[in-house]
PDB file of C-alpha atoms in Angstrom:
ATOM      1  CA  UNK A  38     143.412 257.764 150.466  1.00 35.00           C
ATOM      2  CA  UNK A  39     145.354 255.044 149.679  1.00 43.00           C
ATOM      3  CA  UNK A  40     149.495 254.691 150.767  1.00 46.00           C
ATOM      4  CA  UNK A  41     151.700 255.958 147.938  1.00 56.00           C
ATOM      5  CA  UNK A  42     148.823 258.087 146.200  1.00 55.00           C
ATOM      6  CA  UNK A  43     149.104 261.271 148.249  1.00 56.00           C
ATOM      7  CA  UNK A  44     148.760 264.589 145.626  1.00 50.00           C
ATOM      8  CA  UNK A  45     148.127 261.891 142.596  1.00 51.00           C
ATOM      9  CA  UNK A  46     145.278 262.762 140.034  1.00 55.00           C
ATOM     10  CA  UNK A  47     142.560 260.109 139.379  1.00 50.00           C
ATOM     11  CA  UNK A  48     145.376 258.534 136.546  1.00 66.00           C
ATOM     12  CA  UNK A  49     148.255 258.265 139.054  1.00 61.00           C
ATOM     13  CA  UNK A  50     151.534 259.238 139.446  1.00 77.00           C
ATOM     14  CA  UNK A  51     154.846 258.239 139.390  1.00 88.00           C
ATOM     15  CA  UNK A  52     157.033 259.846 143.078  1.00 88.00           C
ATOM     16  CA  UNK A  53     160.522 261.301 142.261  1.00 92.00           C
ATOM     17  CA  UNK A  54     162.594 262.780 144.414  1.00 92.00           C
ATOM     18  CA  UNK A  55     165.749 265.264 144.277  1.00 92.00           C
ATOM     19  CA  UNK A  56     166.639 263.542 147.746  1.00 90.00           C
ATOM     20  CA  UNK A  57     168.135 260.318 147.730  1.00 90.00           C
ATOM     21  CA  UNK A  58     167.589 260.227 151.449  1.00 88.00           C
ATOM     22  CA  UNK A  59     163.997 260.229 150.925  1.00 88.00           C
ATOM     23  CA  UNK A  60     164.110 257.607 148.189  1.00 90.00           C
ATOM     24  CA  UNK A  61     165.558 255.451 149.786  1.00 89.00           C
ATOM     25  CA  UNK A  62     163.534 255.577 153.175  1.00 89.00           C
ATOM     26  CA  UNK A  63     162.225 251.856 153.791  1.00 89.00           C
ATOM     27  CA  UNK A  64     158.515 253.307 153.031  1.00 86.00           C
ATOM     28  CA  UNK A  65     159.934 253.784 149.478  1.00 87.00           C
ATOM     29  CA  UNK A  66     162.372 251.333 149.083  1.00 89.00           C
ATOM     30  CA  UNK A  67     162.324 247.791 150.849  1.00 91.00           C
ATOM     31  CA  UNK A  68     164.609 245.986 152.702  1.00 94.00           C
ATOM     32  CA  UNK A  69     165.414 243.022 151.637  1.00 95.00           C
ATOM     33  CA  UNK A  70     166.731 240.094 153.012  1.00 95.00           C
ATOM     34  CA  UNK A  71     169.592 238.529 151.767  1.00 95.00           C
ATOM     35  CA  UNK A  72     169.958 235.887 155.171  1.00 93.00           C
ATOM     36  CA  UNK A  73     169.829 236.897 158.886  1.00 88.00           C
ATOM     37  CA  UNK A  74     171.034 239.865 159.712  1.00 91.00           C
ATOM     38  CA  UNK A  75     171.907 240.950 156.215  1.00 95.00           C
ATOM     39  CA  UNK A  76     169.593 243.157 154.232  1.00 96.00           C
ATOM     40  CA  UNK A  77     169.965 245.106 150.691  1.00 96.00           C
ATOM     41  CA  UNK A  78     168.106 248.171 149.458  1.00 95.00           C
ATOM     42  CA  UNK A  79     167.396 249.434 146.157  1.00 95.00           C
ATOM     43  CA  UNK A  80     166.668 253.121 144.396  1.00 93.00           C
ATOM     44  CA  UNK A  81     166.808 254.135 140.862  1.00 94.00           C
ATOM     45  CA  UNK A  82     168.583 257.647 140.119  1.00 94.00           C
ATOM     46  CA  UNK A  83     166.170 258.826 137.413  1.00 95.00           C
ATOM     47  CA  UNK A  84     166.529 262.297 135.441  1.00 96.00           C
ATOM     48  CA  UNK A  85     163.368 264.174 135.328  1.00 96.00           C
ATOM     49  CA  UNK A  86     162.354 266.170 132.459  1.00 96.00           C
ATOM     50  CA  UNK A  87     162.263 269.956 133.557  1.00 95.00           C
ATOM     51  CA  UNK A  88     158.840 271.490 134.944  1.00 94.00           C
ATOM     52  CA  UNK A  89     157.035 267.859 133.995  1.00 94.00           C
ATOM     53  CA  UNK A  90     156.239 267.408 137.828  1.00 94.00           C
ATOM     54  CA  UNK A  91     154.454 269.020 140.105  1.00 92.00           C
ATOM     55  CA  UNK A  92     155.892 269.502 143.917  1.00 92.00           C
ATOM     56  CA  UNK A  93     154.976 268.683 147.171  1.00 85.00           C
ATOM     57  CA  UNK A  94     156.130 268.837 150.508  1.00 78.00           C
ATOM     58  CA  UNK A  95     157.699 265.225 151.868  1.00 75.00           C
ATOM     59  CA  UNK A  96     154.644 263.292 152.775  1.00 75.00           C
ATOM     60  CA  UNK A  97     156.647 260.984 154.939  1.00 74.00           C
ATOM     61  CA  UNK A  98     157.571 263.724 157.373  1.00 61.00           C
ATOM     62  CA  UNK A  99     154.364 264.002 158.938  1.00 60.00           C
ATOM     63  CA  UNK A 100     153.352 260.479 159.247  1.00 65.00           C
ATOM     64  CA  UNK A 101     154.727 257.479 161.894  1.00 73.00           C
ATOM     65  CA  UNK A 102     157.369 257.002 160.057  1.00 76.00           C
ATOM     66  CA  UNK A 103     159.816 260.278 159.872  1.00 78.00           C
ATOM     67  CA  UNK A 104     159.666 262.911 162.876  1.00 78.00           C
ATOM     68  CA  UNK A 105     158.384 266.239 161.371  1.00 76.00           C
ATOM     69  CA  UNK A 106     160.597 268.152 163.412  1.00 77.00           C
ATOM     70  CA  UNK A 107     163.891 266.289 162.033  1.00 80.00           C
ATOM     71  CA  UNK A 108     165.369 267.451 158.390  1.00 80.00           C
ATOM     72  CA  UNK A 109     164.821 264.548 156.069  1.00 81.00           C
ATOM     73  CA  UNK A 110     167.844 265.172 153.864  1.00 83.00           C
ATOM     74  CA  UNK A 111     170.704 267.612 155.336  1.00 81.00           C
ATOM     75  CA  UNK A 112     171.382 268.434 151.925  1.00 83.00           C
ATOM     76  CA  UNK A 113     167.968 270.266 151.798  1.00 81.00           C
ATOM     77  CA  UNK A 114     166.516 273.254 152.875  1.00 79.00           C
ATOM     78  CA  UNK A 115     163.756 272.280 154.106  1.00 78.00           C
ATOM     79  CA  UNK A 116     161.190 269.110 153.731  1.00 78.00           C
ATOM     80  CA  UNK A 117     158.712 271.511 151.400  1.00 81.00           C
ATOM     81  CA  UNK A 118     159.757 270.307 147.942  1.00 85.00           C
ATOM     82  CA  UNK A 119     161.248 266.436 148.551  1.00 87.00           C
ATOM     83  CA  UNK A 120     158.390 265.060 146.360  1.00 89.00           C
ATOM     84  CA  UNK A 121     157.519 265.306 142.500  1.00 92.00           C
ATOM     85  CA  UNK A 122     154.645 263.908 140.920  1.00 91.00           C
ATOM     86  CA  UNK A 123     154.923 263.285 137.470  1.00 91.00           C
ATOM     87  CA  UNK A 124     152.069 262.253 135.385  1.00 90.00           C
ATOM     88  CA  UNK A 125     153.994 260.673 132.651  1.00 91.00           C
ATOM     89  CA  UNK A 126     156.396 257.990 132.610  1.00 92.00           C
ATOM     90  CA  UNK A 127     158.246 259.367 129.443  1.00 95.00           C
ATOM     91  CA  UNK A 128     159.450 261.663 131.305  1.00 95.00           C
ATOM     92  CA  UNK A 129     161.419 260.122 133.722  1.00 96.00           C
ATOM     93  CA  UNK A 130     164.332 258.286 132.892  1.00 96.00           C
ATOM     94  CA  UNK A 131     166.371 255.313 134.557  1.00 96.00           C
ATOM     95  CA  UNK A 132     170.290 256.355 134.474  1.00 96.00           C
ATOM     96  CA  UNK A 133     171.378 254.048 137.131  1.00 96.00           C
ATOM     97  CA  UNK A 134     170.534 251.304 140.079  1.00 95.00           C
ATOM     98  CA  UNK A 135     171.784 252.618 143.373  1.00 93.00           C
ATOM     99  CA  UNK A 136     172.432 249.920 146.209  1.00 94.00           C
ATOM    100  CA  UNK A 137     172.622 250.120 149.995  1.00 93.00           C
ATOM    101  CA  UNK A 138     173.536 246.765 152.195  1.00 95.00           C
ATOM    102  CA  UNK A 139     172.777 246.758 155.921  1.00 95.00           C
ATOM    103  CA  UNK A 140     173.481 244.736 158.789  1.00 96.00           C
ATOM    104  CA  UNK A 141     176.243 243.838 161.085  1.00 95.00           C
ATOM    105  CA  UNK A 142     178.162 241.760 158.804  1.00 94.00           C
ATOM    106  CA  UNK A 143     178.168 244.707 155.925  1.00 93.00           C
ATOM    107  CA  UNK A 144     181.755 246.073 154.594  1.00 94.00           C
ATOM    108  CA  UNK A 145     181.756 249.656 156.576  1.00 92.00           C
ATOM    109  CA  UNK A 146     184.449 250.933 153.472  1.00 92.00           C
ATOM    110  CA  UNK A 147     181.527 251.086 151.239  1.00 93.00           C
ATOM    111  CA  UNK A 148     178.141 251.278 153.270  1.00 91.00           C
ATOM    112  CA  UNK A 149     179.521 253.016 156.539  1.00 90.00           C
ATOM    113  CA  UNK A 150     179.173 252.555 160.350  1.00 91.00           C
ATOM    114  CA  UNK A 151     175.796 253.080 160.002  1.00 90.00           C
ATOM    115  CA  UNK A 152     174.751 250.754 157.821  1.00 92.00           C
ATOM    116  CA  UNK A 153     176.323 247.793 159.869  1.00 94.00           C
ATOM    117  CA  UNK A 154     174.761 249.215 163.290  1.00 93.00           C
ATOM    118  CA  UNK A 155     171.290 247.992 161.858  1.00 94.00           C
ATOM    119  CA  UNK A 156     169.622 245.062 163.540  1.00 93.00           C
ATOM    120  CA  UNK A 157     166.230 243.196 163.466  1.00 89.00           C
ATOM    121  CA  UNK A 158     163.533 245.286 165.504  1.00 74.00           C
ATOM    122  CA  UNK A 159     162.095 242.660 168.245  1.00 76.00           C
ATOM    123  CA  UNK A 160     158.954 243.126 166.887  1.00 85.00           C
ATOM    124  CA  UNK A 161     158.761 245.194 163.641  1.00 84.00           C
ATOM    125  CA  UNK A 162     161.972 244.375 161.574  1.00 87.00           C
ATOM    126  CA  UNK A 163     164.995 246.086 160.145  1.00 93.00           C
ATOM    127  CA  UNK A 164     163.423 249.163 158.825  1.00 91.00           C
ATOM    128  CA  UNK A 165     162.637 250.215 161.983  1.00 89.00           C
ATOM    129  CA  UNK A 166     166.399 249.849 163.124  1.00 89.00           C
ATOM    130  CA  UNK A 167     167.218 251.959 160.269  1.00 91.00           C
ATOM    131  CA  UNK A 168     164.739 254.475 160.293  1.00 89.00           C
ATOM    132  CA  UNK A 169     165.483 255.138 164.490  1.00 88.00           C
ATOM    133  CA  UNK A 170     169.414 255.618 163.271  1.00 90.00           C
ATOM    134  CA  UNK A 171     168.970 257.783 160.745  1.00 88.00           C
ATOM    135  CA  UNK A 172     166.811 260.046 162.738  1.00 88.00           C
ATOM    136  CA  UNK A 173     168.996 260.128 165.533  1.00 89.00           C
ATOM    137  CA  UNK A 174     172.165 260.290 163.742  1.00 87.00           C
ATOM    138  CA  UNK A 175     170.571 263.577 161.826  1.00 84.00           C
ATOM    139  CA  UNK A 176     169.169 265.313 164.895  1.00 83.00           C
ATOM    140  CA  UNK A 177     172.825 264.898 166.986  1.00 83.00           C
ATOM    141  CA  UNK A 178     174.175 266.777 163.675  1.00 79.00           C
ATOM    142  CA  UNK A 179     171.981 269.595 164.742  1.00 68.00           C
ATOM    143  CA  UNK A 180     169.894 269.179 161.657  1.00 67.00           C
ATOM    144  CA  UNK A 181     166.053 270.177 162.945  1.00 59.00           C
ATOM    145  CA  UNK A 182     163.332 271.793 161.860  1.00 55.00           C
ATOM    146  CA  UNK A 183     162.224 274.867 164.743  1.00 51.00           C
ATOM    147  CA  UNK A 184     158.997 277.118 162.740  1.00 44.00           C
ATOM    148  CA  UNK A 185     159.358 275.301 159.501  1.00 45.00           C
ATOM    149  CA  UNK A 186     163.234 276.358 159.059  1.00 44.00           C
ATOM    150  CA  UNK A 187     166.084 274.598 158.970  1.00 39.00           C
ATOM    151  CA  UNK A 188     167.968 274.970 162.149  1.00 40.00           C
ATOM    152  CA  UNK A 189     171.947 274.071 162.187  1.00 40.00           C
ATOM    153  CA  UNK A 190     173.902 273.214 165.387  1.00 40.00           C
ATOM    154  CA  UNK A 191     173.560 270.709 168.493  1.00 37.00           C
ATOM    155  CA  UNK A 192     170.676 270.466 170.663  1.00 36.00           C
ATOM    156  CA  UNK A 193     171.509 270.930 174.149  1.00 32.00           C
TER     157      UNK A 193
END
């Protein structure tokens, strides 16, 4: 099976999401590099025509890139229904261009702490950085998955 084509018919499809957090994981949206130590991401918010997709459980939670047992977005239930599928591009429309910068030189009013705590992996690159604060920023918040449900409140 090829990368990006996971619950796709033999036509394609085009991957929504009602979770910014998972649209905008580096798998799904690039970093780019603006000069060293200073990336940018992209992610379009899109409107979705109603029942045009079909839904899947977040693909990226069970791969090397997301721990499975970590809540993708804390303002989900659960990882079950982070991806639609939508066979047709009329309906899905653009409504806006959402921007993210990261780095150490970034302006923490707008992007946050986070964003500026991100550094070049030795060996793998930015996303990496990212991905490794994210997750460990969202399971100190207490937000893991324990028997496929959402579990709230720090780990001990």
């Amino acid at each position: 099976m090829a990368h990006g084509s996971a619950g796709a018919g033999p036509e394609g499809a085009i991957y929504t999401s009602p979770s910014l957090w998972l649209a905008s994981h580096p798998v799904y949206s690039t970093l780019l590099k603006l000069d060293d130590e200073r990336w940018v991401q992209f992610a379009f918010k899109v409107r979705v025509r109603p029942n045009s997709y079909k839904v899947q459980r977040s693909t990226l939670s069970s791969s090397e890139h997301w721990d499975a047992g970590i809540q993708m977005d804390p303002n989900m239930p659960h990882n079950e229904s982070l991806e639609w599928l939508n066979a047709s591009s009329t309906d899905v429309l653009v409504v806006g261009l959402m921007l993210r910068e990261l780095g150490p030189v970034v302006d923490t009013g707008v992007f946050g702490t986070l964003a500026s705590r991100v550094v070049a992996h030795p060996t793998k690159g930015p996303e990496y950085s990212w991905t490794a604060l994210l997750q460990a920023t969202i399971r100190s918040g207490g937000y893991i998955i324990d028997s496929g449900d959402l579990r709230l409140g720090f780990n001990s």
